[in-house]
Amino acid sequence: MMHLEDLKIIGMDSNRPPLIKNVPYIDLVFTLSEKASESWCKNFNALFSKDENKASINLKNSIYIESWVKTMDKIPGHLDMLKIKVNECNEIHKLEQKAIAEATSNKNKSSKEEQGPQGQLNKIISQLDFS
């Protein structure tokens, strides 16, 4: 099982290094420590949906964060901001996983109750006619 709470940026994509081009920006592609789940990616992209610092992660190839900066002196600050967002996403993911685990646990408890004597009692009570 992936430990997504441990996801972090570990470097740049070696196949797409930053290059100086005749455009007013520098493309940056950062590599995560492991592939992220689809829900993690959606949460990450949502964090940037209205942010001026555009960054995104592809849902299918979920190990690369694609972003850009206008000038090279902004790269260190941009990386710091991305690290914060990755940590935020990790926390969101932990909360979602905890909620799913609790819901599953509650469902299992209720299904066990429905099968035993409590289930029989619940059925009798639900069928009582008070008219």
Backbone as JSON Lines, residues from 0, in Angstrom:
{"i":0,"aa":"M","n":[0.84,-1.18,0.0],"ca":[0.0,0.0,0.0],"c":[0.89,1.24,0.0]}
{"i":1,"aa":"M","n":[0.51,2.23,-0.8],"ca":[1.29,3.46,-0.86],"c":[1.06,4.27,0.41]}
{"i":2,"aa":"H","n":[2.11,4.87,0.91],"ca":[2.02,5.77,2.05],"c":[2.05,7.19,1.52]}
{"i":3,"aa":"L","n":[0.9,7.63,1.03],"ca":[0.85,8.92,0.36],"c":[1.15,10.08,1.29]}
{"i":4,"aa":"E","n":[1.01,9.86,2.59],"ca":[1.33,10.95,3.51],"c":[2.82,11.28,3.45]}
{"i":5,"aa":"D","n":[3.6,10.4,2.88],"ca":[5.04,10.59,2.76],"c":[5.45,11.16,1.41]}
{"i":6,"aa":"L","n":[4.5,11.46,0.54],"ca":[4.85,12.0,-0.78],"c":[5.62,13.3,-0.63]}
{"i":7,"aa":"K","n":[6.66,13.44,-1.43],"ca":[7.43,14.67,-1.42],"c":[8.1,14.85,-2.78]}
{"i":8,"aa":"I","n":[8.54,16.04,-3.04],"ca":[9.27,16.35,-4.27],"c":[10.71,15.92,-4.06]}
{"i":9,"aa":"I","n":[11.21,15.09,-4.99],"ca":[12.57,14.56,-4.82],"c":[13.56,15.08,-5.87]}
{"i":10,"aa":"G","n":[13.07,15.81,-6.86],"ca":[13.98,16.33,-7.87],"c":[13.25,16.8,-9.11]}
{"i":11,"aa":"M","n":[14.02,16.98,-10.17],"ca":[13.48,17.41,-11.46],"c":[13.39,16.19,-12.38]}
{"i":12,"aa":"D","n":[12.48,16.25,-13.35],"ca":[12.36,15.2,-14.34],"c":[13.6,15.26,-15.24]}
{"i":13,"aa":"S","n":[14.4,14.22,-15.23],"ca":[15.65,14.21,-16.01],"c":[15.39,14.21,-17.52]}
{"i":14,"aa":"N","n":[14.19,13.78,-17.93],"ca":[13.86,13.77,-19.36],"c":[13.36,15.14,-19.85]}
{"i":15,"aa":"R","n":[13.0,16.02,-18.91],"ca":[12.5,17.35,-19.28],"c":[13.16,18.42,-18.4]}
{"i":16,"aa":"P","n":[14.46,18.6,-18.54],"ca":[15.14,19.59,-17.71],"c":[14.73,21.01,-18.09]}
{"i":17,"aa":"P","n":[14.84,21.95,-17.15],"ca":[14.53,23.35,-17.48],"c":[15.5,23.88,-18.54]}
{"i":18,"aa":"L","n":[14.95,24.57,-19.52],"ca":[15.77,25.12,-20.61],"c":[15.42,26.58,-20.84]}
{"i":19,"aa":"I","n":[16.42,27.36,-21.21],"ca":[16.19,28.75,-21.62],"c":[15.73,28.71,-23.08]}
{"i":20,"aa":"K","n":[14.55,29.28,-23.33],"ca":[13.99,29.31,-24.68],"c":[13.61,30.74,-25.02]}
{"i":21,"aa":"N","n":[13.11,30.96,-26.2],"ca":[12.65,32.28,-26.62],"c":[11.2,32.51,-26.21]}
{"i":22,"aa":"V","n":[10.89,32.22,-24.97],"ca":[9.56,32.45,-24.42],"c":[9.74,33.12,-23.05]}
{"i":23,"aa":"P","n":[8.74,33.86,-22.59],"ca":[8.9,34.6,-21.33],"c":[8.65,33.77,-20.06]}
{"i":24,"aa":"Y","n":[9.0,32.51,-20.09],"ca":[8.83,31.66,-18.91],"c":[9.78,30.47,-19.01]}
{"i":25,"aa":"I","n":[9.94,29.78,-17.88],"ca":[10.77,28.57,-17.82],"c":[9.89,27.43,-17.33]}
{"i":26,"aa":"D","n":[9.77,26.39,-18.13],"ca":[9.01,25.21,-17.72],"c":[9.79,24.43,-16.67]}
{"i":27,"aa":"L","n":[9.08,23.98,-15.64],"ca":[9.68,23.18,-14.58],"c":[8.85,21.92,-14.38]}
{"i":28,"aa":"V","n":[9.51,20.77,-14.35],"ca":[8.81,19.5,-14.12],"c":[9.51,18.81,-12.94]}
{"i":29,"aa":"F","n":[8.8,18.76,-11.83],"ca":[9.33,18.15,-10.61],"c":[8.86,16.71,-10.48]}
{"i":30,"aa":"T","n":[9.67,15.87,-9.87],"ca":[9.36,14.46,-9.68],"c":[8.96,14.21,-8.23]}
{"i":31,"aa":"L","n":[7.87,13.47,-8.04],"ca":[7.45,13.07,-6.7],"c":[8.15,11.78,-6.29]}
{"i":32,"aa":"S","n":[8.15,11.5,-5.01],"ca":[8.82,10.31,-4.48],"c":[8.16,9.02,-4.94]}
{"i":33,"aa":"E","n":[6.89,9.06,-5.29],"ca":[6.18,7.91,-5.85],"c":[4.93,8.4,-6.54]}
{"i":34,"aa":"K","n":[4.31,7.51,-7.31],"ca":[3.08,7.89,-8.01],"c":[1.98,8.19,-7.01]}
{"i":35,"aa":"A","n":[1.24,9.22,-7.3],"ca":[0.13,9.63,-6.44],"c":[-1.17,8.99,-6.92]}
{"i":36,"aa":"S","n":[-2.09,8.81,-6.01],"ca":[-3.4,8.26,-6.39],"c":[-4.19,9.32,-7.17]}
{"i":37,"aa":"E","n":[-5.21,8.88,-7.83],"ca":[-6.04,9.8,-8.62],"c":[-6.67,10.86,-7.71]}
{"i":38,"aa":"S","n":[-7.15,10.46,-6.54],"ca":[-7.77,11.44,-5.64],"c":[-6.74,12.45,-5.14]}
{"i":39,"aa":"W","n":[-5.51,12.02,-4.88],"ca":[-4.46,12.94,-4.45],"c":[-4.19,13.95,-5.57]}
{"i":40,"aa":"C","n":[-4.11,13.47,-6.79],"ca":[-3.87,14.36,-7.94],"c":[-4.99,15.38,-8.1]}
{"i":41,"aa":"K","n":[-6.22,14.91,-7.96],"ca":[-7.36,15.83,-8.09],"c":[-7.31,16.9,-7.0]}
{"i":42,"aa":"N","n":[-6.96,16.49,-5.79],"ca":[-6.84,17.47,-4.71],"c":[-5.72,18.47,-4.99]}
{"i":43,"aa":"F","n":[-4.6,17.98,-5.49],"ca":[-3.47,18.86,-5.81],"c":[-3.88,19.86,-6.88]}
{"i":44,"aa":"N","n":[-4.5,19.38,-7.95],"ca":[-4.91,20.27,-9.03],"c":[-5.94,21.28,-8.54]}
{"i":45,"aa":"A","n":[-6.82,20.86,-7.64],"ca":[-7.82,21.78,-7.09],"c":[-7.16,22.9,-6.28]}
{"i":46,"aa":"L","n":[-6.08,22.58,-5.59],"ca":[-5.37,23.61,-4.82],"c":[-4.84,24.72,-5.73]}
{"i":47,"aa":"F","n":[-4.58,24.4,-6.98],"ca":[-4.02,25.36,-7.92],"c":[-5.04,25.89,-8.92]}
{"i":48,"aa":"S","n":[-6.29,25.5,-8.81],"ca":[-7.27,25.88,-9.82],"c":[-7.44,27.39,-9.94]}
{"i":49,"aa":"K","n":[-7.3,28.12,-8.84],"ca":[-7.45,29.57,-8.88],"c":[-6.2,30.29,-8.4]}
{"i":50,"aa":"D","n":[-5.1,29.59,-8.38],"ca":[-3.84,30.15,-7.9],"c":[-3.07,30.74,-9.07]}
{"i":51,"aa":"E","n":[-2.44,31.88,-8.86],"ca":[-1.64,32.49,-9.94],"c":[-0.41,31.66,-10.26]}
{"i":52,"aa":"N","n":[0.07,30.88,-9.31],"ca":[1.2,29.98,-9.52],"c":[0.68,28.66,-10.08]}
{"i":53,"aa":"K","n":[0.53,28.61,-11.35],"ca":[-0.02,27.41,-11.97],"c":[0.9,26.21,-11.83]}
{"i":54,"aa":"A","n":[0.33,25.13,-11.38],"ca":[1.03,23.85,-11.31],"c":[-0.03,22.78,-11.45]}
{"i":55,"aa":"S","n":[0.33,21.66,-12.02],"ca":[-0.64,20.58,-12.17],"c":[0.08,19.25,-12.19]}
{"i":56,"aa":"I","n":[-0.71,18.22,-11.98],"ca":[-0.19,16.86,-12.04],"c":[-1.17,16.06,-12.9]}
{"i":57,"aa":"N","n":[-0.62,15.34,-13.86],"ca":[-1.43,14.54,-14.78],"c":[-1.99,13.33,-14.03]}
{"i":58,"aa":"L","n":[-3.29,13.06,-14.2],"ca":[-3.93,11.96,-13.49],"c":[-3.39,10.59,-13.91]}
{"i":59,"aa":"K","n":[-2.94,10.47,-15.13],"ca":[-2.46,9.17,-15.61],"c":[-0.97,8.95,-15.29]}
{"i":60,"aa":"N","n":[-0.17,9.98,-15.49],"ca":[1.27,9.89,-15.21],"c":[1.52,10.69,-13.94]}
{"i":61,"aa":"S","n":[1.09,10.17,-12.83],"ca":[0.93,10.93,-11.59],"c":[2.18,11.02,-10.73]}
{"i":62,"aa":"I","n":[3.31,11.14,-11.35],"ca":[4.54,11.27,-10.58],"c":[5.25,12.61,-10.86]}
{"i":63,"aa":"Y","n":[4.74,13.38,-11.84],"ca":[5.37,14.63,-12.22],"c":[4.46,15.83,-11.99]}
{"i":64,"aa":"I","n":[5.0,16.84,-11.34],"ca":[4.3,18.11,-11.17],"c":[4.86,19.05,-12.24]}
{"i":65,"aa":"E","n":[3.98,19.55,-13.09],"ca":[4.37,20.45,-14.16],"c":[4.01,21.88,-13.77]}
{"i":66,"aa":"S","n":[4.97,22.78,-13.91],"ca":[4.74,24.17,-13.56],"c":[5.69,25.07,-14.36]}
{"i":67,"aa":"W","n":[5.69,26.34,-14.03],"ca":[6.57,27.27,-14.72],"c":[6.79,28.5,-13.85]}
{"i":68,"aa":"V","n":[7.84,29.22,-14.16],"ca":[8.13,30.52,-13.55],"c":[8.52,31.49,-14.64]}
{"i":69,"aa":"K","n":[8.39,32.78,-14.35],"ca":[8.75,33.8,-15.35],"c":[10.24,34.02,-15.44]}
{"i":70,"aa":"T","n":[10.92,33.96,-14.3],"ca":[12.36,34.18,-14.3],"c":[13.05,33.14,-13.41]}
{"i":71,"aa":"M","n":[14.29,32.85,-13.72],"ca":[15.01,31.78,-13.0],"c":[15.22,32.09,-11.52]}
{"i":72,"aa":"D","n":[15.27,33.36,-11.13],"ca":[15.46,33.69,-9.73],"c":[14.24,33.32,-8.87]}
{"i":73,"aa":"K","n":[13.12,33.04,-9.51],"ca":[11.91,32.66,-8.79],"c":[11.82,31.15,-8.5]}
{"i":74,"aa":"I","n":[12.73,30.37,-9.05],"ca":[12.67,28.91,-8.91],"c":[12.75,28.45,-7.45]}
{"i":75,"aa":"P","n":[13.69,28.92,-6.63],"ca":[13.74,28.44,-5.24],"c":[12.46,28.71,-4.45]}
{"i":76,"aa":"G","n":[11.91,29.91,-4.58],"ca":[10.65,30.23,-3.9],"c":[9.49,29.4,-4.41]}
{"i":77,"aa":"H","n":[9.5,29.15,-5.71],"ca":[8.45,28.34,-6.33],"c":[8.49,26.91,-5.78]}
{"i":78,"aa":"L","n":[9.69,26.37,-5.66],"ca":[9.83,25.03,-5.09],"c":[9.34,25.0,-3.64]}
{"i":79,"aa":"D","n":[9.68,26.0,-2.86],"ca":[9.22,26.05,-1.47],"c":[7.69,26.07,-1.4]}
{"i":80,"aa":"M","n":[7.06,26.84,-2.29],"ca":[5.6,26.91,-2.32],"c":[5.02,25.55,-2.71]}
{"i":81,"aa":"L","n":[5.62,24.88,-3.69],"ca":[5.14,23.56,-4.11],"c":[5.26,22.54,-2.98]}
{"i":82,"aa":"K","n":[6.34,22.59,-2.22],"ca":[6.51,21.67,-1.08],"c":[5.38,21.86,-0.08]}
{"i":83,"aa":"I","n":[5.03,23.11,0.19],"ca":[3.92,23.4,1.11],"c":[2.62,22.82,0.58]}
{"i":84,"aa":"K","n":[2.37,22.99,-0.71],"ca":[1.13,22.47,-1.32],"c":[1.11,20.94,-1.31]}
{"i":85,"aa":"V","n":[2.25,20.31,-1.54],"ca":[2.32,18.84,-1.48],"c":[1.98,18.38,-0.07]}
{"i":86,"aa":"N","n":[2.52,19.06,0.95],"ca":[2.2,18.7,2.33],"c":[0.72,18.91,2.65]}
{"i":87,"aa":"E","n":[0.14,20.0,2.14],"ca":[-1.3,20.24,2.32],"c":[-2.1,19.08,1.71]}
{"i":88,"aa":"C","n":[-1.7,18.71,0.52],"ca":[-2.39,17.62,-0.18],"c":[-2.25,16.31,0.6]}
{"i":89,"aa":"N","n":[-1.08,16.06,1.16],"ca":[-0.88,14.86,1.98],"c":[-1.84,14.86,3.16]}
{"i":90,"aa":"E","n":[-2.02,16.02,3.82],"ca":[-2.92,16.12,4.97],"c":[-4.37,15.9,4.55]}
{"i":91,"aa":"I","n":[-4.76,16.49,3.43],"ca":[-6.12,16.29,2.91],"c":[-6.35,14.81,2.64]}
{"i":92,"aa":"H","n":[-5.36,14.18,2.03],"ca":[-5.48,12.76,1.69],"c":[-5.61,11.9,2.95]}
{"i":93,"aa":"K","n":[-4.83,12.22,3.98],"ca":[-4.92,11.48,5.25],"c":[-6.32,11.58,5.84]}
{"i":94,"aa":"L","n":[-6.88,12.78,5.82],"ca":[-8.23,12.98,6.36],"c":[-9.26,12.19,5.56]}
{"i":95,"aa":"E","n":[-9.12,12.2,4.25],"ca":[-10.05,11.44,3.4],"c":[-9.94,9.94,3.68]}
{"i":96,"aa":"Q","n":[-8.71,9.45,3.81],"ca":[-8.52,8.02,4.07],"c":[-9.07,7.64,5.44]}
{"i":97,"aa":"K","n":[-8.92,8.52,6.42],"ca":[-9.45,8.26,7.76],"c":[-10.98,8.21,7.72]}
{"i":98,"aa":"A","n":[-11.6,9.12,6.98],"ca":[-13.05,9.14,6.86],"c":[-13.56,7.88,6.17]}
{"i":99,"aa":"I","n":[-12.85,7.43,5.14],"ca":[-13.24,6.2,4.44],"c":[-13.12,5.01,5.37]}
{"i":100,"aa":"A","n":[-12.03,4.95,6.14],"ca":[-11.83,3.84,7.08],"c":[-12.92,3.82,8.14]}
{"i":101,"aa":"E","n":[-13.29,5.0,8.66],"ca":[-14.35,5.07,9.66],"c":[-15.69,4.66,9.09]}
{"i":102,"aa":"A","n":[-15.98,5.1,7.87],"ca":[-17.25,4.73,7.24],"c":[-17.31,3.23,7.01]}
{"i":103,"aa":"T","n":[-16.21,2.64,6.59],"ca":[-16.15,1.2,6.37],"c":[-16.32,0.46,7.69]}
{"i":104,"aa":"S","n":[-15.69,0.96,8.73],"ca":[-15.81,0.34,10.05],"c":[-17.24,0.4,10.55]}
{"i":105,"aa":"N","n":[-17.88,1.55,10.39],"ca":[-19.28,1.69,10.81],"c":[-20.2,0.78,10.0]}
{"i":106,"aa":"K","n":[-19.92,0.65,8.71],"ca":[-20.73,-0.22,7.86],"c":[-20.57,-1.67,8.3]}
{"i":107,"aa":"N","n":[-19.34,-2.07,8.61],"ca":[-19.1,-3.43,9.07],"c":[-19.79,-3.7,10.39]}
{"i":108,"aa":"K","n":[-19.77,-2.72,11.3],"ca":[-20.45,-2.88,12.59],"c":[-21.95,-3.04,12.39]}
{"i":109,"aa":"S","n":[-22.53,-2.2,11.55],"ca":[-23.97,-2.26,11.35],"c":[-24.38,-3.54,10.64]}
{"i":110,"aa":"S","n":[-23.55,-4.02,9.71],"ca":[-23.91,-5.26,9.03],"c":[-23.81,-6.45,9.98]}
{"i":111,"aa":"K","n":[-22.85,-6.42,10.93],"ca":[-22.76,-7.48,11.92],"c":[-23.96,-7.44,12.84]}
{"i":112,"aa":"E","n":[-24.39,-6.24,13.22],"ca":[-25.55,-6.11,14.07],"c":[-26.8,-6.61,13.37]}
{"i":113,"aa":"E","n":[-26.91,-6.36,12.08],"ca":[-28.09,-6.78,11.33],"c":[-28.17,-8.29,11.21]}
{"i":114,"aa":"Q","n":[-27.06,-8.98,11.29],"ca":[-27.07,-10.43,11.13],"c":[-27.35,-11.15,12.44]}
{"i":115,"aa":"G","n":[-27.07,-10.54,13.56],"ca":[-27.22,-11.21,14.85],"c":[-28.55,-10.9,15.49]}
{"i":116,"aa":"P","n":[-28.63,-11.13,16.8],"ca":[-29.86,-10.86,17.55],"c":[-30.31,-9.4,17.44]}
{"i":117,"aa":"Q","n":[-29.34,-8.46,17.39],"ca":[-29.72,-7.05,17.25],"c":[-30.45,-6.82,15.94]}
{"i":118,"aa":"G","n":[-30.0,-7.49,14.9],"ca":[-30.67,-7.36,13.61],"c":[-32.1,-7.87,13.67]}
{"i":119,"aa":"Q","n":[-32.3,-8.98,14.35],"ca":[-33.66,-9.52,14.5],"c":[-34.54,-8.54,15.28]}
{"i":120,"aa":"L","n":[-33.99,-7.99,16.37],"ca":[-34.74,-7.03,17.17],"c":[-35.07,-5.79,16.34]}
{"i":121,"aa":"N","n":[-34.09,-5.28,15.61],"ca":[-34.32,-4.1,14.77],"c":[-35.43,-4.36,13.74]}
{"i":122,"aa":"K","n":[-35.44,-5.55,13.18],"ca":[-36.45,-5.9,12.18],"c":[-37.83,-5.94,12.82]}
{"i":123,"aa":"I","n":[-37.94,-6.54,13.98],"ca":[-39.24,-6.62,14.68],"c":[-39.74,-5.22,15.01]}
{"i":124,"aa":"I","n":[-38.84,-4.38,15.55],"ca":[-39.23,-3.01,15.93],"c":[-39.67,-2.22,14.7]}
{"i":125,"aa":"S","n":[-38.95,-2.37,13.6],"ca":[-39.29,-1.62,12.4],"c":[-40.63,-2.05,11.8]}
{"i":126,"aa":"Q","n":[-41.07,-3.24,12.11],"ca":[-42.32,-3.75,11.54],"c":[-43.51,-3.57,12.48]}
{"i":127,"aa":"L","n":[-43.31,-3.0,13.65],"ca":[-44.42,-2.77,14.57],"c":[-45.43,-1.8,13.97]}
{"i":128,"aa":"D","n":[-46.69,-2.1,14.19],"ca":[-47.76,-1.24,13.68],"c":[-48.36,-0.47,14.85]}
{"i":129,"aa":"F","n":[-48.18,0.83,14.87],"ca":[-48.68,1.66,15.95],"c":[-49.99,2.38,15.61]}
{"i":130,"aa":"S","n":[-50.68,1.94,14.57],"ca":[-51.94,2.61,14.21],"c":[-53.11,2.11,15.0]}
